[in-house]
Coordinates of C-alpha atoms in Angstrom, one line a residue:
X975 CA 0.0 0.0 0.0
X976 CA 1.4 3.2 -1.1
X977 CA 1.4 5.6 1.6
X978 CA 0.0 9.4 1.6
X979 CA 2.0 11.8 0.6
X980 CA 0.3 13.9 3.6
X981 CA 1.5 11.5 6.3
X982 CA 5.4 12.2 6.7
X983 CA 7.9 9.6 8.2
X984 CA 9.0 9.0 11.6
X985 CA 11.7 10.1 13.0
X986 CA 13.5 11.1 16.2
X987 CA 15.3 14.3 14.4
X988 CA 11.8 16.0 14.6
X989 CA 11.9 15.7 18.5
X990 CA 15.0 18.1 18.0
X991 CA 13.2 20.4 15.9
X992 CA 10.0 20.3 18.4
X993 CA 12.3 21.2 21.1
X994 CA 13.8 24.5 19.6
X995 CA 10.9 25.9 18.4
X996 CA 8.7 25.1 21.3
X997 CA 11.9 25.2 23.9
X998 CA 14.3 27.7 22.3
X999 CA 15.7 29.3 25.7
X1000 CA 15.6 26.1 27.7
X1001 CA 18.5 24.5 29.4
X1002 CA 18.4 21.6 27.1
X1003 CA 22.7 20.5 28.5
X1004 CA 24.3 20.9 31.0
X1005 CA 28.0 20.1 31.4
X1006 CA 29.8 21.3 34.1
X1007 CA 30.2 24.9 33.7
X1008 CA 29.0 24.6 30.6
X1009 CA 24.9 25.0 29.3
X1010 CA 23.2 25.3 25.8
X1011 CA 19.7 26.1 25.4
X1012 CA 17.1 24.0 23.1
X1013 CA 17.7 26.7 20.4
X1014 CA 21.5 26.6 20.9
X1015 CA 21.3 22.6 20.7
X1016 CA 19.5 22.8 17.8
X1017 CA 22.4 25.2 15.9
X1018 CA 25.3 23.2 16.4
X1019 CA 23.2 19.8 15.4
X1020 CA 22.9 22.0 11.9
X1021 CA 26.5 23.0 12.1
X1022 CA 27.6 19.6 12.4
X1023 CA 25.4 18.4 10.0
X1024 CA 26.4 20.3 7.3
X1025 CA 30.5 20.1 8.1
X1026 CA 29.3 16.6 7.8
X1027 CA 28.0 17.0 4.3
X1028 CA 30.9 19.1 3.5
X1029 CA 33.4 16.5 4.6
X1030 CA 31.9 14.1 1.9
X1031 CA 29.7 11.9 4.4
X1032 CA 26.1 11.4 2.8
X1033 CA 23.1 9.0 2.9
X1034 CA 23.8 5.6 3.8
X1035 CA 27.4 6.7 5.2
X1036 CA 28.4 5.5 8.9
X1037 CA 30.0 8.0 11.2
X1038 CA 32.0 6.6 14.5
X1039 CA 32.5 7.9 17.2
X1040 CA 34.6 7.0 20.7
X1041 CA 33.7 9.2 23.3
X1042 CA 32.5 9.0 27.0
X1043 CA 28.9 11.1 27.3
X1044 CA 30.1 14.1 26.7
X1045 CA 27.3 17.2 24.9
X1046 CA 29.3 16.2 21.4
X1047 CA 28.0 13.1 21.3
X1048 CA 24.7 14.0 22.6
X1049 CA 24.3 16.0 19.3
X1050 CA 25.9 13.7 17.3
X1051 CA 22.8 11.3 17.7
X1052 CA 20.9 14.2 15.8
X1053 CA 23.8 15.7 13.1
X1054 CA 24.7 12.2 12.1
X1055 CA 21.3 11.3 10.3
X1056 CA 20.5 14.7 10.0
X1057 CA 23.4 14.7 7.3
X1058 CA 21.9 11.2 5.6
X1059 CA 24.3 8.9 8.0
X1060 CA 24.1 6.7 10.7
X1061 CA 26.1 7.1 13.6
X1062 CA 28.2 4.5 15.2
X1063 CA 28.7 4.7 18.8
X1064 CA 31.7 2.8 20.1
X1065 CA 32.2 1.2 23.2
X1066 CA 35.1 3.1 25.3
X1067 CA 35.9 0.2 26.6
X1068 CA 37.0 -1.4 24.2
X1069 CA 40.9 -3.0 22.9
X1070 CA 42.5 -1.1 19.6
X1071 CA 42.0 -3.8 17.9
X1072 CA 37.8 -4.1 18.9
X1073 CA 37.9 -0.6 18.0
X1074 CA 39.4 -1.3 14.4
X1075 CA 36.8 -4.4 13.5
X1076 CA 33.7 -2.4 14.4
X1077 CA 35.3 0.9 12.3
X1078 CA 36.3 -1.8 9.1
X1079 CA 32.8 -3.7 9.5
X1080 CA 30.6 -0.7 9.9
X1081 CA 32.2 1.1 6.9
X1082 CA 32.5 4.4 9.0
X1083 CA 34.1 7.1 6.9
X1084 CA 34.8 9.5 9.7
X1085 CA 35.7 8.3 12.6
X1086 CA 35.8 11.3 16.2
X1087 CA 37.7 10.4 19.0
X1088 CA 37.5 12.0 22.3
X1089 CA 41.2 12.6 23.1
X1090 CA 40.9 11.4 26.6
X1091 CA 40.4 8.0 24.6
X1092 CA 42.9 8.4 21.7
X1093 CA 45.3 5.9 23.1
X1094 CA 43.0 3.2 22.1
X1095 CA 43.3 4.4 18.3
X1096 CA 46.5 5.4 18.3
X1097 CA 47.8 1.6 17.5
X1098 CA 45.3 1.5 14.5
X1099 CA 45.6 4.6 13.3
X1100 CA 46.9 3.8 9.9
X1101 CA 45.3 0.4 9.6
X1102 CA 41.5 1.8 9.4
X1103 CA 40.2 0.3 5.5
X1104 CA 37.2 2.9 5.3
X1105 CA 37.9 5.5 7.5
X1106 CA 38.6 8.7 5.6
X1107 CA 39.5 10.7 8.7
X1108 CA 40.3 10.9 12.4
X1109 CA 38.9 13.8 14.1
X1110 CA 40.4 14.6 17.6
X1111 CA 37.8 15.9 19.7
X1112 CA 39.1 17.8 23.2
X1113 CA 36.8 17.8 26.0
X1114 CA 37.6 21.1 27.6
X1115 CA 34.7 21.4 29.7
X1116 CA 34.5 18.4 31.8
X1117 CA 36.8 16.8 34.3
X1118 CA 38.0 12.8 34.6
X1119 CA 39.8 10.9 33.4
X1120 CA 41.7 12.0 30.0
X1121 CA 39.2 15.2 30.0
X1122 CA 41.8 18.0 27.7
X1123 CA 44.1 15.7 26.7
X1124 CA 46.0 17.7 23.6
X1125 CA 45.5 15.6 20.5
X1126 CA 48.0 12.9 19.2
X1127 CA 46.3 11.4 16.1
X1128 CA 46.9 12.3 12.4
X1129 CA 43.7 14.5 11.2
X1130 CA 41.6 17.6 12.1
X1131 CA 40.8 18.8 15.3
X1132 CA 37.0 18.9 15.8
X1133 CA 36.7 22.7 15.5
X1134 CA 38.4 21.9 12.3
X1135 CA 35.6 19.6 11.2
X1136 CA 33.1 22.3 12.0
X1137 CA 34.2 25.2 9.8
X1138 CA 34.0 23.2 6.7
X1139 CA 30.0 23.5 6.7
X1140 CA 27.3 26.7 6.7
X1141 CA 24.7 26.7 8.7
X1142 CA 22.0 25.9 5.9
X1143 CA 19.3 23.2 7.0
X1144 CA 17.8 23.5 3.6
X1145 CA 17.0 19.7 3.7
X1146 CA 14.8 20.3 6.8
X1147 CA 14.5 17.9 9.9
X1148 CA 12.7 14.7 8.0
X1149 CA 13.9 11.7 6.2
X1150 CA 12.7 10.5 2.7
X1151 CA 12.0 6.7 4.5
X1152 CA 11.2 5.7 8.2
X1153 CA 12.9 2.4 7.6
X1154 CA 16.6 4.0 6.7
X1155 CA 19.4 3.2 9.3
X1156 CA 19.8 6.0 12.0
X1157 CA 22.5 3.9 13.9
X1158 CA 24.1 0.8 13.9
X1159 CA 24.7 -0.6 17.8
X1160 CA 27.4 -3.6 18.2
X1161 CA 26.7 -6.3 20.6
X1162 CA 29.1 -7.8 22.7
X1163 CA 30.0 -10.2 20.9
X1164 CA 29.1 -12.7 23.3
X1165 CA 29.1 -15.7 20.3
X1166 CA 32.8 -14.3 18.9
X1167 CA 32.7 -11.0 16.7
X1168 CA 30.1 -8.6 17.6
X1169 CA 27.3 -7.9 15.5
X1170 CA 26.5 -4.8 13.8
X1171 CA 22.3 -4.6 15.2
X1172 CA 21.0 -1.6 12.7
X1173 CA 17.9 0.2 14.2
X1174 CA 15.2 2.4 11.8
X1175 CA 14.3 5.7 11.8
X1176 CA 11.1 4.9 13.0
X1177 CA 11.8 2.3 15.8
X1178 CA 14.0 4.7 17.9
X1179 CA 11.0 7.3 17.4
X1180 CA 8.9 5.0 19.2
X1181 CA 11.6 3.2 21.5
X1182 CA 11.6 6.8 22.4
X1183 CA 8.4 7.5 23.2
X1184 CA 8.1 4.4 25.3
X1185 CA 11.5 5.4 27.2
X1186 CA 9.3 8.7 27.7
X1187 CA 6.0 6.8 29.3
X1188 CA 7.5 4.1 31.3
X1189 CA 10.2 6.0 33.1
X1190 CA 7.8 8.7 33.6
X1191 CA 9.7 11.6 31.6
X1192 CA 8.1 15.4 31.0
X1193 CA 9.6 18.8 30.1
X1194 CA 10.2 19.0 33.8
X1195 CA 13.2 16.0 33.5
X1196 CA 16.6 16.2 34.7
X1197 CA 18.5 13.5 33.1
X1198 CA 21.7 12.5 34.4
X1199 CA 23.6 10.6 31.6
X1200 CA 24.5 7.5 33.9
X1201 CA 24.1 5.1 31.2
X1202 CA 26.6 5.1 28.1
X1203 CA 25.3 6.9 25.4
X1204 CA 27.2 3.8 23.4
X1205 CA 25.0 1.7 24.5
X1206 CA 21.7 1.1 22.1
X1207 CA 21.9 4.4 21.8
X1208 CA 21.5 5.0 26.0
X1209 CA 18.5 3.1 25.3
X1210 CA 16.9 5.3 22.9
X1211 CA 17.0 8.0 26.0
X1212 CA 19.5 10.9 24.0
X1213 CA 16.1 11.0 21.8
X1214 CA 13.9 10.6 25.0
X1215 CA 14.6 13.3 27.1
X1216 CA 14.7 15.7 24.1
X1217 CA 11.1 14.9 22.8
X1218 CA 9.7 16.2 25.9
X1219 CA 12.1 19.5 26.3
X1220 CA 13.7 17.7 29.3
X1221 CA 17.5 18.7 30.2
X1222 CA 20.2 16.5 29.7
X1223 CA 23.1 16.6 32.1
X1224 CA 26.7 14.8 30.7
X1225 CA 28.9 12.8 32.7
X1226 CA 32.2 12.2 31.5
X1227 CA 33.0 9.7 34.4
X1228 CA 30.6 7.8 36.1
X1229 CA 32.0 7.9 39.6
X1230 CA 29.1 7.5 42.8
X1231 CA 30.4 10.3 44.7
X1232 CA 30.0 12.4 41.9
X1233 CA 26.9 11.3 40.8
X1234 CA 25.2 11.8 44.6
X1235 CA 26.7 15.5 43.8
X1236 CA 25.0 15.7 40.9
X1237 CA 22.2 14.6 42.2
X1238 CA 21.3 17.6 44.4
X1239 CA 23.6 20.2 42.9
X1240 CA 21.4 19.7 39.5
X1241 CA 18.1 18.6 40.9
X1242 CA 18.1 15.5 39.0
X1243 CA 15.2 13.9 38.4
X1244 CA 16.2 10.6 36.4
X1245 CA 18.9 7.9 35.6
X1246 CA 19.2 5.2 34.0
X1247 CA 21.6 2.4 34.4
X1248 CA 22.6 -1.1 35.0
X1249 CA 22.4 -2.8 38.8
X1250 CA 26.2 -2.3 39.5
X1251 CA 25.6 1.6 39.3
X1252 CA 22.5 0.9 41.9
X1253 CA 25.1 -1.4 43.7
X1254 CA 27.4 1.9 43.6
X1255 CA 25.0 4.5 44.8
X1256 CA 23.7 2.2 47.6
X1257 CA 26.8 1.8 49.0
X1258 CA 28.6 4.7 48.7
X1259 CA 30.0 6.5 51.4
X1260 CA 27.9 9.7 49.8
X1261 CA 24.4 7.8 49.9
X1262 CA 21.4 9.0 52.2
X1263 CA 18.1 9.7 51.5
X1264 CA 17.1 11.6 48.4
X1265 CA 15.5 15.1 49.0
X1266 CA 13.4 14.9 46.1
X1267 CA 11.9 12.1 43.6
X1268 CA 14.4 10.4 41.9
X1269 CA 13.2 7.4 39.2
X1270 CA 15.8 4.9 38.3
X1271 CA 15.3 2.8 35.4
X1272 CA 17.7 -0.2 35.3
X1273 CA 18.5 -3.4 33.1
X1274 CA 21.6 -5.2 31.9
X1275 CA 21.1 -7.6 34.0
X1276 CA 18.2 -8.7 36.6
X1277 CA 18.6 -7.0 39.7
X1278 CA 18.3 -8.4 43.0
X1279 CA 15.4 -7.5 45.3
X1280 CA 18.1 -6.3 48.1
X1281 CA 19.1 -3.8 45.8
X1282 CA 16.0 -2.8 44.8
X1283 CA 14.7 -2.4 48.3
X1284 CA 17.7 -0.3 49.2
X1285 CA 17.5 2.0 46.3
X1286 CA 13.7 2.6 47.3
X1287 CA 14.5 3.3 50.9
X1288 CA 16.7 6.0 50.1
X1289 CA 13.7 7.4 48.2
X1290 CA 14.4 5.9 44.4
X1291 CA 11.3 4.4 42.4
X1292 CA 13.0 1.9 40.5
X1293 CA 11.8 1.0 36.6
X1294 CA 12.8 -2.5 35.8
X1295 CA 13.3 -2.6 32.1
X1296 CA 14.6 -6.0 30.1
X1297 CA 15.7 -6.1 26.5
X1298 CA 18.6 -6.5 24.3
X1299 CA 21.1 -4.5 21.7
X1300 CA 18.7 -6.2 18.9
X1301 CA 15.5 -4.4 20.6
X1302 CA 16.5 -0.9 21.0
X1303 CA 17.4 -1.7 24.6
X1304 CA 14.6 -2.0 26.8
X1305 CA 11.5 -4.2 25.5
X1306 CA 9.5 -5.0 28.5
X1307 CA 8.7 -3.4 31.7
X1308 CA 8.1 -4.7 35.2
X1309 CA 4.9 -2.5 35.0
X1310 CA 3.9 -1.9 39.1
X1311 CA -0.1 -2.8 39.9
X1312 CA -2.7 -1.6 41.9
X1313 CA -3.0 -5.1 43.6
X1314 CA 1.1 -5.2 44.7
X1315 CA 0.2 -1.6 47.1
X1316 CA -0.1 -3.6 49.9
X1317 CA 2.9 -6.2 48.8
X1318 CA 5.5 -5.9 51.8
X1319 CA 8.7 -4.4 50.7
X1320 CA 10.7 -7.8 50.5
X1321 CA 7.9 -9.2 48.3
X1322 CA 7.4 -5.7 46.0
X1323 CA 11.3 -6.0 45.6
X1324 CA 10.7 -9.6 44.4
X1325 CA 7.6 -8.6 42.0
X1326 CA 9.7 -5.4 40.8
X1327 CA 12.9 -8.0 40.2
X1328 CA 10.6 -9.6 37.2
X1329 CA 11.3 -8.9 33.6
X1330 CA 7.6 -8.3 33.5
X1331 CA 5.5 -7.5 29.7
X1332 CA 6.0 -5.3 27.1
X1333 CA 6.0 -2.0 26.9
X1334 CA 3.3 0.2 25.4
X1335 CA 5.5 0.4 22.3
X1336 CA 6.4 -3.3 21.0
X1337 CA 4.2 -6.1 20.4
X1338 CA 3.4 -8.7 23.0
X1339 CA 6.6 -10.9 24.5
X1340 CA 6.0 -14.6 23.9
X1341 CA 8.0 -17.4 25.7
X1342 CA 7.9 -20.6 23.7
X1343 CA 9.4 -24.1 23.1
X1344 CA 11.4 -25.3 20.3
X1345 CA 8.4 -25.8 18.4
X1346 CA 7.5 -21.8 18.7
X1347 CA 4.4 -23.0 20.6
X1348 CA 3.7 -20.7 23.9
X1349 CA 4.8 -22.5 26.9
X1350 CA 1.8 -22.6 29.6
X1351 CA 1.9 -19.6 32.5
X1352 CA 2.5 -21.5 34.9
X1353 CA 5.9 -19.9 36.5
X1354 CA 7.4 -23.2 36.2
X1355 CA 7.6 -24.0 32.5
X1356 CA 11.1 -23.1 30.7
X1357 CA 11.2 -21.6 27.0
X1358 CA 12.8 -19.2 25.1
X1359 CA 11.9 -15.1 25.2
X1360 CA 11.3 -14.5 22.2
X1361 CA 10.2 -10.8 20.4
X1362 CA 8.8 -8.8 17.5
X1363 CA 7.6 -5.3 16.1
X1364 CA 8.3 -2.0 15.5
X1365 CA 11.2 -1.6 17.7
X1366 CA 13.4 -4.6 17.1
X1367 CA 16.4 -4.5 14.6
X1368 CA 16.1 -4.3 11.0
X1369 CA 19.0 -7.0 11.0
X1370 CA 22.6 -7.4 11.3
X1371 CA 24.6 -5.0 9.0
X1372 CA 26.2 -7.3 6.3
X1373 CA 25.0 -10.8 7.8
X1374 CA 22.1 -11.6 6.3
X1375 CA 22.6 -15.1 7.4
X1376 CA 23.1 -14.1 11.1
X1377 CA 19.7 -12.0 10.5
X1378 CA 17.9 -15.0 9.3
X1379 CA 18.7 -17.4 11.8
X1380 CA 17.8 -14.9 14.2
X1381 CA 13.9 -14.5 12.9
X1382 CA 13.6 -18.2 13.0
X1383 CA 9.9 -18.8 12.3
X1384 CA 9.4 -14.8 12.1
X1385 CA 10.2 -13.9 15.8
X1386 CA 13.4 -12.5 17.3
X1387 CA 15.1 -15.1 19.6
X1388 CA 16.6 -13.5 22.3
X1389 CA 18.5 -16.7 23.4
X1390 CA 17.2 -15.8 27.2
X1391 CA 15.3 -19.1 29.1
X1392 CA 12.5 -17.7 31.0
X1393 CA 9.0 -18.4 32.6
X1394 CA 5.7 -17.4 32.1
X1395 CA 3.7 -16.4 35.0
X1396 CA 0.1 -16.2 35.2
X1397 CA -0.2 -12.9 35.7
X1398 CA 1.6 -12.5 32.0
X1399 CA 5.1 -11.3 33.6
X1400 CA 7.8 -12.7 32.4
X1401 CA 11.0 -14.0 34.2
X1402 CA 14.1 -15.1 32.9
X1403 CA 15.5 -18.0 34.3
X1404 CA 18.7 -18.6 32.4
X1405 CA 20.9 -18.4 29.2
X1406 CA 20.9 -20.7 26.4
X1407 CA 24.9 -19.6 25.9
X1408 CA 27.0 -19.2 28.8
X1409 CA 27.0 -15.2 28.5
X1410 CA 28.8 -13.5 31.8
X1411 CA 27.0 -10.1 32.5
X1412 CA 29.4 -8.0 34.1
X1413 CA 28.3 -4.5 35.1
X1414 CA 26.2 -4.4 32.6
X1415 CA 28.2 -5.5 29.3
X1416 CA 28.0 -8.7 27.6
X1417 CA 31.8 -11.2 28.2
X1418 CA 31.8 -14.1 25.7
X1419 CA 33.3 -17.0 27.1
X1420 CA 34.4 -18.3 23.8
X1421 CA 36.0 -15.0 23.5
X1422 CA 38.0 -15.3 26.7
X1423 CA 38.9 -18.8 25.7
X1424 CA 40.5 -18.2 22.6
X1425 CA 42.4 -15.2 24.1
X1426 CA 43.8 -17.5 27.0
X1427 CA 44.9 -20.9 24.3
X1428 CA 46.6 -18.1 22.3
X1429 CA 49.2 -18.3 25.0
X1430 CA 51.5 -21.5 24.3
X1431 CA 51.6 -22.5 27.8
X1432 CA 47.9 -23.4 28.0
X1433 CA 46.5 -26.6 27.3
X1434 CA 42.5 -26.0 27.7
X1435 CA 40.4 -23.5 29.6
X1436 CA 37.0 -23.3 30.7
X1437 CA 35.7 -20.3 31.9
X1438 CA 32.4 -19.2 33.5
X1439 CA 31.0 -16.3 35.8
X1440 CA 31.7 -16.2 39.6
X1441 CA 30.0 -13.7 42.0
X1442 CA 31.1 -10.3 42.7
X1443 CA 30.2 -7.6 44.8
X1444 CA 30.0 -5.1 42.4
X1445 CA 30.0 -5.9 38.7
X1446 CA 27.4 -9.1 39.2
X1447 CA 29.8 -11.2 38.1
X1448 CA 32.9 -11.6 36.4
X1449 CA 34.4 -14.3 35.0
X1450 CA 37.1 -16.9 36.1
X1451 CA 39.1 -19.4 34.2
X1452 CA 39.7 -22.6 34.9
X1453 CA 43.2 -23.8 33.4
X1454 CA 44.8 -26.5 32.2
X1455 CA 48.7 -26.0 31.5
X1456 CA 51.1 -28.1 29.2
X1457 CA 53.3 -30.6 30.7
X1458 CA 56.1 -29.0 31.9
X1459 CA 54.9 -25.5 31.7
X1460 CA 55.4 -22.7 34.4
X1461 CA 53.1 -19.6 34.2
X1462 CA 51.3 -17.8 36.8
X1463 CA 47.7 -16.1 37.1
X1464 CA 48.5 -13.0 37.0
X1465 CA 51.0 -13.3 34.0
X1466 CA 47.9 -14.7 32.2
X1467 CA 45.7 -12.4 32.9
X1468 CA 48.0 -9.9 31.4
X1469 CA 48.4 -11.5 28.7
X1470 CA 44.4 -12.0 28.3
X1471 CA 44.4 -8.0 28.5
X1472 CA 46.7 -7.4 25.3
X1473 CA 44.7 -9.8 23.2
X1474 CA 40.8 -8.4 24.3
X1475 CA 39.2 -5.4 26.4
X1476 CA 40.9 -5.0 30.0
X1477 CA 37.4 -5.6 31.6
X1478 CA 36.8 -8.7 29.8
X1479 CA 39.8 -10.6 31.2
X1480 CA 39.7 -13.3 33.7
X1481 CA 39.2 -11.5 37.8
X1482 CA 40.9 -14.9 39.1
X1483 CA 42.6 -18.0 37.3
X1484 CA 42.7 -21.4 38.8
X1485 CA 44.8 -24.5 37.7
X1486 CA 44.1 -27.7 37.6
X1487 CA 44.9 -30.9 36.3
X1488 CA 41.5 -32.0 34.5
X1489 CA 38.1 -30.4 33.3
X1490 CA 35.0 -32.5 33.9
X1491 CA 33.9 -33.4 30.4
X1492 CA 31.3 -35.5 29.2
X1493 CA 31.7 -38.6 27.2
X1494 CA 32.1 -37.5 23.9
X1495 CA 35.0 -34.7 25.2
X1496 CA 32.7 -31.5 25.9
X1497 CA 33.7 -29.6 28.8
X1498 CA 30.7 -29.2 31.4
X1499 CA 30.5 -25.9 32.3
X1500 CA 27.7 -26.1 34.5
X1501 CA 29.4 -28.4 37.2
X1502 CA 32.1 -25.5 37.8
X1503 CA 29.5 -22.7 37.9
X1504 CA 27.6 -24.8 40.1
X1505 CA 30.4 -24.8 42.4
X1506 CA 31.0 -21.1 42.0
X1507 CA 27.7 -20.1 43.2
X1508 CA 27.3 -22.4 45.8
X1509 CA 24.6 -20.9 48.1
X1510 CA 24.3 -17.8 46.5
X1511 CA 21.4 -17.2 43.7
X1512 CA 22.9 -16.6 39.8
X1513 CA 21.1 -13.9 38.5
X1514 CA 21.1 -12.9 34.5
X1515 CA 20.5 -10.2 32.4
X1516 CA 17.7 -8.2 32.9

């Protein structure tokens, strides 16, 4: 069906356009010392923009960029597709060589680095296959670590990059299709290589507007940037907060103390982020009782009722959202009811610690079998989560087999195990792959493995996630050594850290002498998690 020419596409650039006309003299950032108004965002987004367009970068392009959440990457998330491209938002964490494979895979022509993060790039500098140019991007504003670090890599400086374009917007805030590529978000590769998940126009417009409902946004928001914007986008929220006028504060550096500062020296309202930052705030020496309404929204992985119960007593209202890079981030909602009011605060924190049902957004969630066929609500019946709708992927950029096997039988499998209660929530049980969640971010363990039997010491590994205080978990490797060979944990562990991202390596090594394997050789991973988390409850991403 041909669609009216009256009815115009969807997109989350229009939120921007909204915002200035409706906000111009707003506080829209706030960064430190430094503040732009609604009108002012809405100027450099056009600047940026059209140095984009000047630079050579049109539609279809990819634009990276490596930087902590810092105002320039806030308006990146609008310049990029406002200049036709989709913007590519790298994980800081990552090792030069990460960096490299997401730059070569997406394409990216330009690639801006925040010099407090050019160390990572400097290695790779002159082995990027698309990138045209590096722009060196100083952060002169905020303070942490690497904030106004003087630029080392070849290329322009950022202010460079802006004098190349006018400040025409002749081409307007709109798109010519809904369904064009705004951004492409890499998992964590938590099967080997990270996938390239590439999200429409039109599913981060309504991603966004279901951020907006379910954590309870208005033009009266103070958003304190918490999450990394890196990550799906900081869950569609950069678009979020700015289709209701709300203000956006940066945080180069997320740090509790600083964020309990932030807190009451800029009346925040909101944050988002996963458990360990709850773990953070709740235990900081800063902590105590908020002196106004603060909602936290939280996923990455499932969080415990303590924590929950502990944010809440210090005033929080925790949102429990679950979903994955393929979904725009969040996809379901632990959605609070009437009936739970009287629910003591142990059994709300339990309730609230469900994945719960979709949000308002995206079609109905679905837990099946292997046939596809929905597994009774019975809270005791084990199937797979699976998803579909409006705001999950388009599909993996230049993987069409990936993408297919994904939408097995038309549905997203999210490789989660969960139940189905009979109130409709959802609760995930398990993994189907042996995934370690660690503040947040996916850790293959296939990926760890490979980077341990690259050493020529080590005969086989196994590794799986143990407990810990305050990432959830992180993972430890079991190890098998050569005959003969001498090496020691921490050696290993170093070495781990040149081959992969620091945060991914092994927290603890143990050797022994066998792995327990089945029959036909297959290493059982279960029976050393089991001992792992002995007495203690294992739970997953949320």
């Amino acid at each position: 069906m041909t669609q009216p020419p009256y009815i115009t596409p969807l997109t989350p650039l229009a939120f921007l356009e909204r915002a200035a006309t409706v906000h111009p003299e707003k506080t829209a950032i706030r960064y430190g010392e430094r503040s732009l108004s609604y009108a002012e965002f809405a100027e450099h987004t056009v600047r940026l923009a059209a140095a984009l367009r000047a630079s050579g970068v049109g539609a279809g392009d990819r634009v990276a960029y490596l930087s902590p959440n810092t105002p320039e990457l806030l308006i990146a998330h609008f310049a990029v597709p406002l200049a036709g491209a989709s913007l590519v938002a790298v994980n800081t964490r990552l090792s030069p060589e990460e960096v490299r494979y997401i730059c070569d895979h997406s394409g990216a022509e330009l690639l801006v680095v925040d010099t407090g993060l050019q160390e990572t790039v400097l290695p790779i500098a002159d082995r990027l296959a698309s990138v045209r140019e590096i722009v060196s991007l100083v952060d002169r504003t905020g303070t942490g670590l690497g904030a106004g670090a003087p630029p080392l890599l070849p290329g322009p400086d950022y202010e460079e990059l802006l004098s190349r374009g006018d400040d025409d917007a002749a081409q307007g805030w709109t798109v010519d299709d809904e369904l064009d590529t705004i951004s492409v978000n890499y998992t964590s590769g938590t099967t080997g290589r990270p996938k390239g998940v590439m999200y429409s126009h039109r599913g981060a417009y309504l991603n966004a507007l279901g951020e907006v409902i379910h954590s309870r946004h208005t033009p009266d928001s103070v958003y304190l940037w918490t999450l990394p914007m890196f990550h799906c986008n900081g869950w569609c929220t950069a678009w979020a907060v700015t289709a209701v006028g709300g203000t956006h504060v940066c945080l180069r550096t997320v740090e509790p103390e600083s964020i309990w500062r932030l807190i009451e020296s800029e009346s925040v309202t909101h944050l988002n982020g996963a458990p360990t930052v709850l773990v953070m705030l709740a235990n900081s020496p800063a902590a105590r009782p908020l002196a106004r309404p603060l909602t936290v929204t939280t996923a990455g992985a499932a969080p415990s009722p303590a924590i929950i119960g502990r944010m809440e007593e210090l005033g929080a209202s925790i949102v429990h959202v679950y979903g994955l890079t393929e979904t725009y981030g969040p996809y379901t909602v632990c959605e609070r009811k009437e009936a739970w009011t009287d629910a003591g605060p142990d059994e709300l924190a339990r309730l609230l610690s469900r994945q719960g049902v979709a949000m308002v957004q995206a079609d109905p969630i679905r837990v099946v079998d292997a046939d596809m066929r929905d597994v009774p609500k019975d809270g005791r019946t084990v199937g797979e989560v699976v998803m579909r709708g409006n705001t999950v992927m388009k599909g993996y950029l230049n993987d069409p087999e990936a993408t297919a096997e994904a939408f097995t039988g038309g549905w997203f499998h999210s490789g989660d195990l969960g139940v189905w209660h009979d109130d409709g929530y959802i609760e995930l049980t398990d993994r189907a792959k042996d995934v370690i969640v660690s503040g947040g971010e996916n850790i293959s363990t296939i990926e760890v493995e490979q980077a341990l039997l690259s050493h020529d010491q080590v005969l086989e590994v196994a590794v799986v996630g143990i407990p810990d205080d305050r990432w959830g978990e992180r993972p430890k490797a079991f190890v098998m050594l050569k005959h003969g060979a001498a090496l020691d944990g921490d050696s290993l562990i170093e070495h781990v850290r040149s081959r992969i991202a620091r945060y991914k390596a092994p927290a603890v090594v143990e050797f022994v002498t066998e792995l327990p394997k089945t029959a036909t050789g297959k290493i059982q991973k279960f029976e050393l998690r089991a001992k792992e988390w002995s007495g203690q409850e294992r739970r997953i991403r949320g």
